[in-house]
Short mmCIF file of C-alpha atoms in Angstrom, two decimals:
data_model
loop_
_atom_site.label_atom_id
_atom_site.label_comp_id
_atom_site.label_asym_id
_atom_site.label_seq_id
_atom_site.Cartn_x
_atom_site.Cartn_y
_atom_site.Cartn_z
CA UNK P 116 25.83 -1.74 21.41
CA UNK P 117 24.05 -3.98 23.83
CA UNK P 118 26.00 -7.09 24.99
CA UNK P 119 24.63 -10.41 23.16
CA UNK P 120 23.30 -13.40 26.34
CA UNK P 121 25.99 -15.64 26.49
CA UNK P 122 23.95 -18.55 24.79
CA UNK P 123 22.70 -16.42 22.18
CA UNK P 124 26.39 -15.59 21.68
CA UNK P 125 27.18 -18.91 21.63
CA UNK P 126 24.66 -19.64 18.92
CA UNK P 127 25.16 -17.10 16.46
CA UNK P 128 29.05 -18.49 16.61
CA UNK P 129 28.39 -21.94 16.11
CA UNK P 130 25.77 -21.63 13.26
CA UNK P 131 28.22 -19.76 11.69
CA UNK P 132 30.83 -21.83 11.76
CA UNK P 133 28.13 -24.64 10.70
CA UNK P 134 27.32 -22.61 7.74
CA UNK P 135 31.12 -23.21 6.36
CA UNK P 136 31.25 -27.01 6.48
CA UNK P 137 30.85 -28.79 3.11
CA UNK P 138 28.58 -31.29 5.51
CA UNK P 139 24.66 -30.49 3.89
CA UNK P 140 22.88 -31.88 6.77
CA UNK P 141 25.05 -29.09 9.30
CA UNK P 142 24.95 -26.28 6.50
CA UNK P 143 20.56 -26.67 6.33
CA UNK P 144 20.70 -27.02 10.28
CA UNK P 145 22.14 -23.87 10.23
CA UNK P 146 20.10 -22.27 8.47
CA UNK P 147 17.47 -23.42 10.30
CA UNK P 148 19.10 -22.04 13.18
CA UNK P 149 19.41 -18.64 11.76
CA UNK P 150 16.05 -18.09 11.16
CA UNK P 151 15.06 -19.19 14.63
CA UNK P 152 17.40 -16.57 16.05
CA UNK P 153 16.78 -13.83 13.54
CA UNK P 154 12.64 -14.18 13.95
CA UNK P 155 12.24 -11.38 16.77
CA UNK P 156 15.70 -10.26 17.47
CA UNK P 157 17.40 -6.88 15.74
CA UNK P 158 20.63 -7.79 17.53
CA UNK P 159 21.09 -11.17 15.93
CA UNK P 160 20.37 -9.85 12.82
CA UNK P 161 23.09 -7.68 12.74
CA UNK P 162 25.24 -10.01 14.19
CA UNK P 163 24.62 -13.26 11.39
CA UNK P 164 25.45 -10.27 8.25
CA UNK P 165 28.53 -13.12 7.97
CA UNK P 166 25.59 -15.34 7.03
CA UNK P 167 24.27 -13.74 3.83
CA UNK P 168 26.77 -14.79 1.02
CA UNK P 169 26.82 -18.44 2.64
CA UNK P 170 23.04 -18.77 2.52
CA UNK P 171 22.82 -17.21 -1.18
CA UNK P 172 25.24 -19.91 -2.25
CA UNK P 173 23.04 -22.40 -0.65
CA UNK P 174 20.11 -20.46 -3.07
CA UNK P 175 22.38 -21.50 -5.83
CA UNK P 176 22.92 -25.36 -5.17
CA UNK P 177 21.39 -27.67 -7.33
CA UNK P 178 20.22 -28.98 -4.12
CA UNK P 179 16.24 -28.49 -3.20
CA UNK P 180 16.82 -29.47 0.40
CA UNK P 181 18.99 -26.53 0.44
CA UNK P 182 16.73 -23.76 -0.46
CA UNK P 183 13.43 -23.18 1.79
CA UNK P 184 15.81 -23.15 4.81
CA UNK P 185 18.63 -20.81 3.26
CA UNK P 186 15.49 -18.63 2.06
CA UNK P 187 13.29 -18.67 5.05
CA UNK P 188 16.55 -17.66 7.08
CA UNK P 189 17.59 -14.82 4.16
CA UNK P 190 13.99 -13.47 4.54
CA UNK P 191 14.29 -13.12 8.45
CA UNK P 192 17.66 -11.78 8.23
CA UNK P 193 16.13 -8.73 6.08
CA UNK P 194 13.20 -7.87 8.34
CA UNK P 195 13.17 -4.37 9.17
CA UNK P 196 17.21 -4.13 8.63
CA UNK P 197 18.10 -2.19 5.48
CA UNK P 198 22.16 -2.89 5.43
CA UNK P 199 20.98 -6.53 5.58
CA UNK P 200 18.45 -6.29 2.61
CA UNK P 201 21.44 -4.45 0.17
CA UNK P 202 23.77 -7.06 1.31
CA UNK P 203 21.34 -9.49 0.52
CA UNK P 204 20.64 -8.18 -3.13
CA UNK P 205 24.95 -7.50 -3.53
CA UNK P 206 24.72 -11.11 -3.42
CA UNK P 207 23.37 -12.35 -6.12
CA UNK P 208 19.81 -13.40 -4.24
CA UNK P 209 17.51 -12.39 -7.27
CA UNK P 210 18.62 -14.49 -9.42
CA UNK P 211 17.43 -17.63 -7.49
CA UNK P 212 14.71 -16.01 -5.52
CA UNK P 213 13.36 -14.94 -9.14
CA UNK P 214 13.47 -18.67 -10.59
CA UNK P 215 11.74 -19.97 -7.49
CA UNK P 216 8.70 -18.14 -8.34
CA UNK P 217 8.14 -20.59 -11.49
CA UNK P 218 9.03 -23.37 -8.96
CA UNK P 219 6.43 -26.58 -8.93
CA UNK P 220 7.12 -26.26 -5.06
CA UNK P 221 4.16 -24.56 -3.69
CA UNK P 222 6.18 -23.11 -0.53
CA UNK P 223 9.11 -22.13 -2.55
CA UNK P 224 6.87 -20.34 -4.86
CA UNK P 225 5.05 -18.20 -1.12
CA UNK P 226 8.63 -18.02 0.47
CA UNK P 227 9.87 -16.48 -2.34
CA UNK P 228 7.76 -14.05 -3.01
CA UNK P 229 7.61 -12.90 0.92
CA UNK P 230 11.42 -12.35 0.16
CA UNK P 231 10.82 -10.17 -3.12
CA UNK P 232 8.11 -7.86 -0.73
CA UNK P 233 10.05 -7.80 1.82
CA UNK P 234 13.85 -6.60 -0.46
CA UNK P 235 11.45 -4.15 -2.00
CA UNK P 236 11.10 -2.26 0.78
CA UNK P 237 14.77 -0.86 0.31
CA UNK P 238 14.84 1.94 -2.24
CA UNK P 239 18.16 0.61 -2.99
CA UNK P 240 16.93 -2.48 -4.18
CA UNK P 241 13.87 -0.95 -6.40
CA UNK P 242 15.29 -0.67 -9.45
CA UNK P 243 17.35 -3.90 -9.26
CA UNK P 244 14.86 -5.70 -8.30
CA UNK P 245 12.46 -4.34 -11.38
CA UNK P 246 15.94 -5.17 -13.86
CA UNK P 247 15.79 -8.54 -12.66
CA UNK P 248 12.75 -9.75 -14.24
CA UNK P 249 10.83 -10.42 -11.39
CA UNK P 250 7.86 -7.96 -12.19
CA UNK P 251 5.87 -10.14 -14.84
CA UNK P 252 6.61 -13.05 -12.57
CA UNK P 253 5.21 -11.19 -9.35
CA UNK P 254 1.90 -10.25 -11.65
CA UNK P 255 1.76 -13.88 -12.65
CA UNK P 256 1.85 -14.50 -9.47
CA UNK P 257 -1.53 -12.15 -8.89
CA UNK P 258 -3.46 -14.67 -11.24
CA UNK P 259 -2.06 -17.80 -10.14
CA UNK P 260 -0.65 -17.54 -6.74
CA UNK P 261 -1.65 -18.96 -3.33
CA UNK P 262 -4.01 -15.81 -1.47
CA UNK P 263 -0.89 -15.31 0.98
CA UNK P 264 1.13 -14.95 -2.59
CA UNK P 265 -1.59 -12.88 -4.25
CA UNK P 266 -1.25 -10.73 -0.88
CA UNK P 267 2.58 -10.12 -0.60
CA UNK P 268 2.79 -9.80 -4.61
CA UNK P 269 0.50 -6.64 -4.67
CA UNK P 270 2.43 -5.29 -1.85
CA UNK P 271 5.98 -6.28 -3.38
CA UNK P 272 4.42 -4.45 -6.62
CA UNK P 273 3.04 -1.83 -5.00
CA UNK P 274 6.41 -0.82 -3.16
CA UNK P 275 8.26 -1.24 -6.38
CA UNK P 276 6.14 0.87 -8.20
CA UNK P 277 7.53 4.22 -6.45
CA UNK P 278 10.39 3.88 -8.92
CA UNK P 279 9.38 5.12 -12.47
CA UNK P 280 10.90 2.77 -14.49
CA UNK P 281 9.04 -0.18 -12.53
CA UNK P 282 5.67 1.33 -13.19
CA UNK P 283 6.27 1.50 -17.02
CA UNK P 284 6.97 -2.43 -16.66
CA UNK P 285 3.94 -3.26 -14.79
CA UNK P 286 1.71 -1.29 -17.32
CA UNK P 287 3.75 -3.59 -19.80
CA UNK P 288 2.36 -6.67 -18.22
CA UNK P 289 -0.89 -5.88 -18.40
CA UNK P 290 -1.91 -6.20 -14.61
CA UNK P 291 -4.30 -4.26 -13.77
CA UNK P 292 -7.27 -6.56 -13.96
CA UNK P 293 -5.54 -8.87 -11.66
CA UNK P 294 -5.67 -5.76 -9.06
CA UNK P 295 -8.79 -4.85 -9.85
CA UNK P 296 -9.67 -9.02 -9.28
CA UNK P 297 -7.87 -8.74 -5.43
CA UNK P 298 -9.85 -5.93 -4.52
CA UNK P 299 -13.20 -6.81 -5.49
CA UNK P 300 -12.71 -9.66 -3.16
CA UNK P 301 -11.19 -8.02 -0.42
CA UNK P 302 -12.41 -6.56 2.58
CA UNK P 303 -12.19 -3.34 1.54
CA UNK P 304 -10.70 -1.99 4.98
CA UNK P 305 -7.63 -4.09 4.68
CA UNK P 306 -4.22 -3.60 4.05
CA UNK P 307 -4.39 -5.86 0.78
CA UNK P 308 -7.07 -3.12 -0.36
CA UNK P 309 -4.74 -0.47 0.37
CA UNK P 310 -1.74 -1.48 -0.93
CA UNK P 311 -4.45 -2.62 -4.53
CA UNK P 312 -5.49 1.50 -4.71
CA UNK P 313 -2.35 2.87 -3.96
CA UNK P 314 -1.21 0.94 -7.18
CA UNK P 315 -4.04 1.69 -9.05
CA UNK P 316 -3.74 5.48 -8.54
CA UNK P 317 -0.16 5.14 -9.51
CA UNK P 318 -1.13 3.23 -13.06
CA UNK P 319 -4.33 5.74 -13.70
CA UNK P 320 -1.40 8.19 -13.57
CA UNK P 321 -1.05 6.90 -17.34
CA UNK P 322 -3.76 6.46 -20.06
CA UNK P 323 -2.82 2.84 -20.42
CA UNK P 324 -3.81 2.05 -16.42
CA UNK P 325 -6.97 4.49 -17.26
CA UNK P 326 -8.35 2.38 -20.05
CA UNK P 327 -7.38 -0.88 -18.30
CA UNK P 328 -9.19 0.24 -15.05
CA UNK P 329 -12.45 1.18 -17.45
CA UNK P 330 -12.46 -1.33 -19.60
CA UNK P 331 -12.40 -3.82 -16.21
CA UNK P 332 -16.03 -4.82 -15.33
CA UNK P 333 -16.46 -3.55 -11.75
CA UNK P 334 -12.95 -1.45 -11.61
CA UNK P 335 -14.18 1.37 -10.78
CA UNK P 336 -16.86 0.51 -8.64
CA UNK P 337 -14.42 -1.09 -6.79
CA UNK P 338 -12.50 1.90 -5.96
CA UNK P 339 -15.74 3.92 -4.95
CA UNK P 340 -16.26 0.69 -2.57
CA UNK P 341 -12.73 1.75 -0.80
CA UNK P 342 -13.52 5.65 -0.91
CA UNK P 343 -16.75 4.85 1.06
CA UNK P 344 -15.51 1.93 3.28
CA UNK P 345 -11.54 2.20 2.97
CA UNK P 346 -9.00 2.96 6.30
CA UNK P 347 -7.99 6.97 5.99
CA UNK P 348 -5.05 5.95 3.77
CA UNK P 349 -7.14 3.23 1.23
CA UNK P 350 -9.73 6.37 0.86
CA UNK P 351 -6.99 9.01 0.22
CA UNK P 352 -5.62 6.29 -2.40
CA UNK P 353 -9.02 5.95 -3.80
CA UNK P 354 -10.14 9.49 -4.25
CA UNK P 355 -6.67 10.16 -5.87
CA UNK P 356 -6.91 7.83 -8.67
CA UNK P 357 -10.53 9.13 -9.55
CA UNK P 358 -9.33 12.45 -9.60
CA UNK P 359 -6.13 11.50 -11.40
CA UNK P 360 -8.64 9.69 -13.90
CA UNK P 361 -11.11 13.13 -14.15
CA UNK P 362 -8.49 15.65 -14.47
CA UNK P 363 -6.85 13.54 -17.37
CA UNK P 364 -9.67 14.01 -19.47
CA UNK P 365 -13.02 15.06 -17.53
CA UNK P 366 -15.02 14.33 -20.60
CA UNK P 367 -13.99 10.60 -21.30
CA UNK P 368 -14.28 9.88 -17.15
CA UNK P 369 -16.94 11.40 -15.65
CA UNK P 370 -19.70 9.51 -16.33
CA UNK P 371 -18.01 6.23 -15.64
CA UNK P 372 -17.18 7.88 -12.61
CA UNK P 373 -20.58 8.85 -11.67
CA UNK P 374 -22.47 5.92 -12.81
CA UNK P 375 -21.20 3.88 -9.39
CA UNK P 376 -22.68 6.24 -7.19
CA UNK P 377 -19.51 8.40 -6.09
CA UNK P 378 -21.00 11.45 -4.66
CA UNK P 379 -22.29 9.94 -1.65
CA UNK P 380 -18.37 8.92 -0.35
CA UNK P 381 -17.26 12.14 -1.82
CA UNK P 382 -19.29 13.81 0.51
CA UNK P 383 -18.51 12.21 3.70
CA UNK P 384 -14.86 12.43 2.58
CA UNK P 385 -15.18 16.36 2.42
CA UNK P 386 -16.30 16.93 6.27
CA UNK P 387 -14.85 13.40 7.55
CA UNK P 388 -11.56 13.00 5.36
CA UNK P 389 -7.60 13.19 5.77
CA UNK P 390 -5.90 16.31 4.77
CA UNK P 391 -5.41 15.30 1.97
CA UNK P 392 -8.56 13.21 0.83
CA UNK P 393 -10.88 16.30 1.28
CA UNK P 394 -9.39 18.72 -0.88
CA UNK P 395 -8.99 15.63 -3.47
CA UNK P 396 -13.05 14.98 -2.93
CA UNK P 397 -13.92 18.50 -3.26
CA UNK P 398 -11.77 19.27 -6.41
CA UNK P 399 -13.51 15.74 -7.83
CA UNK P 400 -16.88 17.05 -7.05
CA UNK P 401 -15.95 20.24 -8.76
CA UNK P 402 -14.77 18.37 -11.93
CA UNK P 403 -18.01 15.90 -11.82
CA UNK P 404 -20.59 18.66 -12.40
CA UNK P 405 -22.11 19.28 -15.76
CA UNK P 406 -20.20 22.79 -16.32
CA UNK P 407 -17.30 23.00 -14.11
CA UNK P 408 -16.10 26.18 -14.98
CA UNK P 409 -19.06 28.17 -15.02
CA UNK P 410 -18.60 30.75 -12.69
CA UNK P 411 -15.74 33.09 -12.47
CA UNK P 412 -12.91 32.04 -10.10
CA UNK P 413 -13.51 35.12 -8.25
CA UNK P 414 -16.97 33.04 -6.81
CA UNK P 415 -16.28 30.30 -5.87
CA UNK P 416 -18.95 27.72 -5.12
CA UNK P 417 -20.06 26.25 -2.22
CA UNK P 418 -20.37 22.64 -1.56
CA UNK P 419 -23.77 22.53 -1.33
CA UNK P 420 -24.14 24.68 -4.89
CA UNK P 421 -21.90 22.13 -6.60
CA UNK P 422 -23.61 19.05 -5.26
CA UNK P 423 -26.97 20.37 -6.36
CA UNK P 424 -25.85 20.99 -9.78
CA UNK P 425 -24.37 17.24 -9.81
CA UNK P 426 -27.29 15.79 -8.58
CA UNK P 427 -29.64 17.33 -10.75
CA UNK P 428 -28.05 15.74 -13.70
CA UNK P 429 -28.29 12.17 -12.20
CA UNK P 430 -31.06 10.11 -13.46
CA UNK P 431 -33.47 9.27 -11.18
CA UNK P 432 -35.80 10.06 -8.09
CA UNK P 433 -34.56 7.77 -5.35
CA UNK P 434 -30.66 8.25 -6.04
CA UNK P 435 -31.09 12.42 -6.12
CA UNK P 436 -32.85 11.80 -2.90
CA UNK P 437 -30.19 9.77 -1.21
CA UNK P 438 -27.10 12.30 -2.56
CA UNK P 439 -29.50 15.06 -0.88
CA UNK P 440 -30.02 13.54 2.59
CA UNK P 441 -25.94 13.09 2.56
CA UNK P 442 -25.30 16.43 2.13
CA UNK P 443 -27.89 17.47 4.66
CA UNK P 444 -26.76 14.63 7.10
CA UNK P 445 -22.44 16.08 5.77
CA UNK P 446 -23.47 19.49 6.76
CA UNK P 447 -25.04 18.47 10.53
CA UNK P 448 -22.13 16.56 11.30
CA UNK P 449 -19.75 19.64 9.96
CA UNK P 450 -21.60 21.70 12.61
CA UNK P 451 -21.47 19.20 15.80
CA UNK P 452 -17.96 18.71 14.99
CA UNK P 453 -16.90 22.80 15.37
CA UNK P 454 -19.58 23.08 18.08
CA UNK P 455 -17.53 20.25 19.61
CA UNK P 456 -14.71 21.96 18.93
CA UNK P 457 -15.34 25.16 19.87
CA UNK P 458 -16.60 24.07 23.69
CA UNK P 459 -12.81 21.67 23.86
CA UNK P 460 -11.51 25.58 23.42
CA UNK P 461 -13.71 27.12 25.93
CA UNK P 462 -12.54 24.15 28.74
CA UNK P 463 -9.47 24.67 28.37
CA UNK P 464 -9.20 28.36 27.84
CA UNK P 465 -11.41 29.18 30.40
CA UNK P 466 -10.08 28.69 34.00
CA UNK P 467 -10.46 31.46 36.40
CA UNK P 468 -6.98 32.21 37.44
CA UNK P 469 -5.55 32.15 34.11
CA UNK P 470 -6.68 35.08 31.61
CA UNK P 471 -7.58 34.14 28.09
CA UNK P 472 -5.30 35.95 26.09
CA UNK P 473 -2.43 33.67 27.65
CA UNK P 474 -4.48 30.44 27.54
CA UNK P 475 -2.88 29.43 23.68
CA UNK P 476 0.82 30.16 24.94
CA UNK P 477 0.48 28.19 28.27
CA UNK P 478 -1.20 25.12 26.69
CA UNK P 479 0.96 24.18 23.70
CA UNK P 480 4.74 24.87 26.27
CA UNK P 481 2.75 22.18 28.67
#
């Protein structure tokens, strides 16, 4: 382990020896101190673990000078350090942390729920976290919060909701048009609209989220806003839940699904998707069209067949049109992208001392 600078040494010791006096003006200066030395440094963190129990006890006090500096220096201390986000938690942190959510303090409220998103993280702490009874807080949070607030508590709900028993509580609380609020606001390129979809494909996962998402004016346009505008990760989120939604029950979903102008996105996503968003569009597109199923499995249809049978049941010249000149525009960049491809091959498979047959080997042991 790499040796601590002498001063930083001599910090760490003397803030926590500060931390054990019964002297409150010493005990919040070291706290203070903590989270100066724990912003950017790994190594201090692990060194001030001594400092967890103290600070939670500070959480505890009856004392509100006590608790923004014993929480802003928790919340550092857990950064990126899992042993330090368990200890944390072993504690007794929630219970506090929890109560300053319904704080009048403004900042206690934000700090507070930084410190739930950032325990979260730990798969450990999940399903604590979710017993506590801070998951109808964080969604109250989502209506009520500060945007910083609104921002963390979609992510802090969004990492919790990887644990089953989590998800069943948010459904519970009803928050869904909350999301759906955050992300019709938000850029739709941004992390905050990530982290919104990747939570909403996790609660269409259940009829409850399905009929909340529905019955939310503008919910699902707003997720066809990420599949066409999204990062790769927001668009594979996106084109989940509608597909999640569709393969529920094709017949309840589809035309909500098509009224906002999907197949345009799903298109691009097909030739210009992840991995995993273009089989997702091109199983949607499959489910969107009037009959599905028609043709035997043995024949399988092309793109272009199942976007002319979609398009020829949506009403209207100009938007039939528009889905058209996206295929045609999908296909032409398909074909400059293997033409592309296929010249990167002939560069580097063609030099004259080296015959071709080897050129695959040689390349990849480079």
């Amino acid at each position: 382990m790499e040796e601590a600078p002498p001063a930083e040494a001599v910090a760490v010791r003397r803030a926590l020896e500060l931390l054990q006096l019964n002297d409150p003006v010493l005990r919040v200066q070291a706290a203070k101190d903590i989270r100066r030395l724990t912003k950017t440094s790994h190594r201090c963190r692990r060194q001030l673990r001594q400092a967890v129990s103290p600070l939670v006890s500070m959480l505890r006090v009856d004392s509100p000078e006590f608790h923004e500096p014993a929480l802003l220096a928790l919340l550092n201390l857990a950064v990126q350090d899992e042993k330090n986000k368990i200890s944390i938690v072993e504690a007794g942190a929630l219970e506090p942390i929890t109560s300053f959510l319904e704080s009048e303090n403004p900042n206690l409220r934000e700090y507070a729920t930084a410190s739930l998103l950032t325990l979260s993280v730990s798969p450990t702490n999940k399903p604590i976290i979710g017993a506590s009874g801070a998951i109808p807080l964080l969604v109250n949070t989502l209506k009520d919060g500060s945007p910083q607030a609104k921002v963390d508590a979609v992510t802090a709900l969004s990492n919790l909701s990887t644990h089953p028993e989590n998800l069943s509580i948010i459904l519970e609380t009803n928050a869904t048009p909350f999301i759906v609020s955050l992300l019709k606001t938000c850029r739709k390129s941004s992390k905050l609209a990530e982290k919104c979809c990747a939570l909403i494909e996790s609660l269409v996962g259940y009829e409850e989220g399905r009929i909340s998402l529905t019955s939310e004016e503008g919910g699902v346009l707003a997720v066809v806003e990420v599949l066409e505008n999204g990062t790769p990760q927001s668009r594979e989120h996106a084109v989940g839940a509608l597909l999640r939604m569709c393969e529920s029950d094709r017949c309840k979903y589809r035309e909500p699904i098509l009224r906002e102008g999907v197949i345009p996105g799903l298109l691009e996503l097909t030739v210009q998707g992840t991995s995993k968003s273009q089989p997702k569009a091109r199983t949607l597109l499959q489910l969107l069209r009037e009959s599905p199923y028609s043709r035997a499995e043995a024949e399988p249809d092309t793109l272009q067949n199942i976007v002319c049978d979609i398009i020829s049941q949506i009403d209207g010249d100009d938007q039939s049109g528009k889905a058209k000149k996206m295929l045609a525009e999908m296909v032409q960049v398909s074909m400059e992208q293997s033409l592309r491809h296929l010249q990167q091959r002939a560069l580097v498979c063609t030099p004259s001392d080296m015959p071709i047959t080897t050129c695959a080997s040689e390349v990849s042991s480079k």
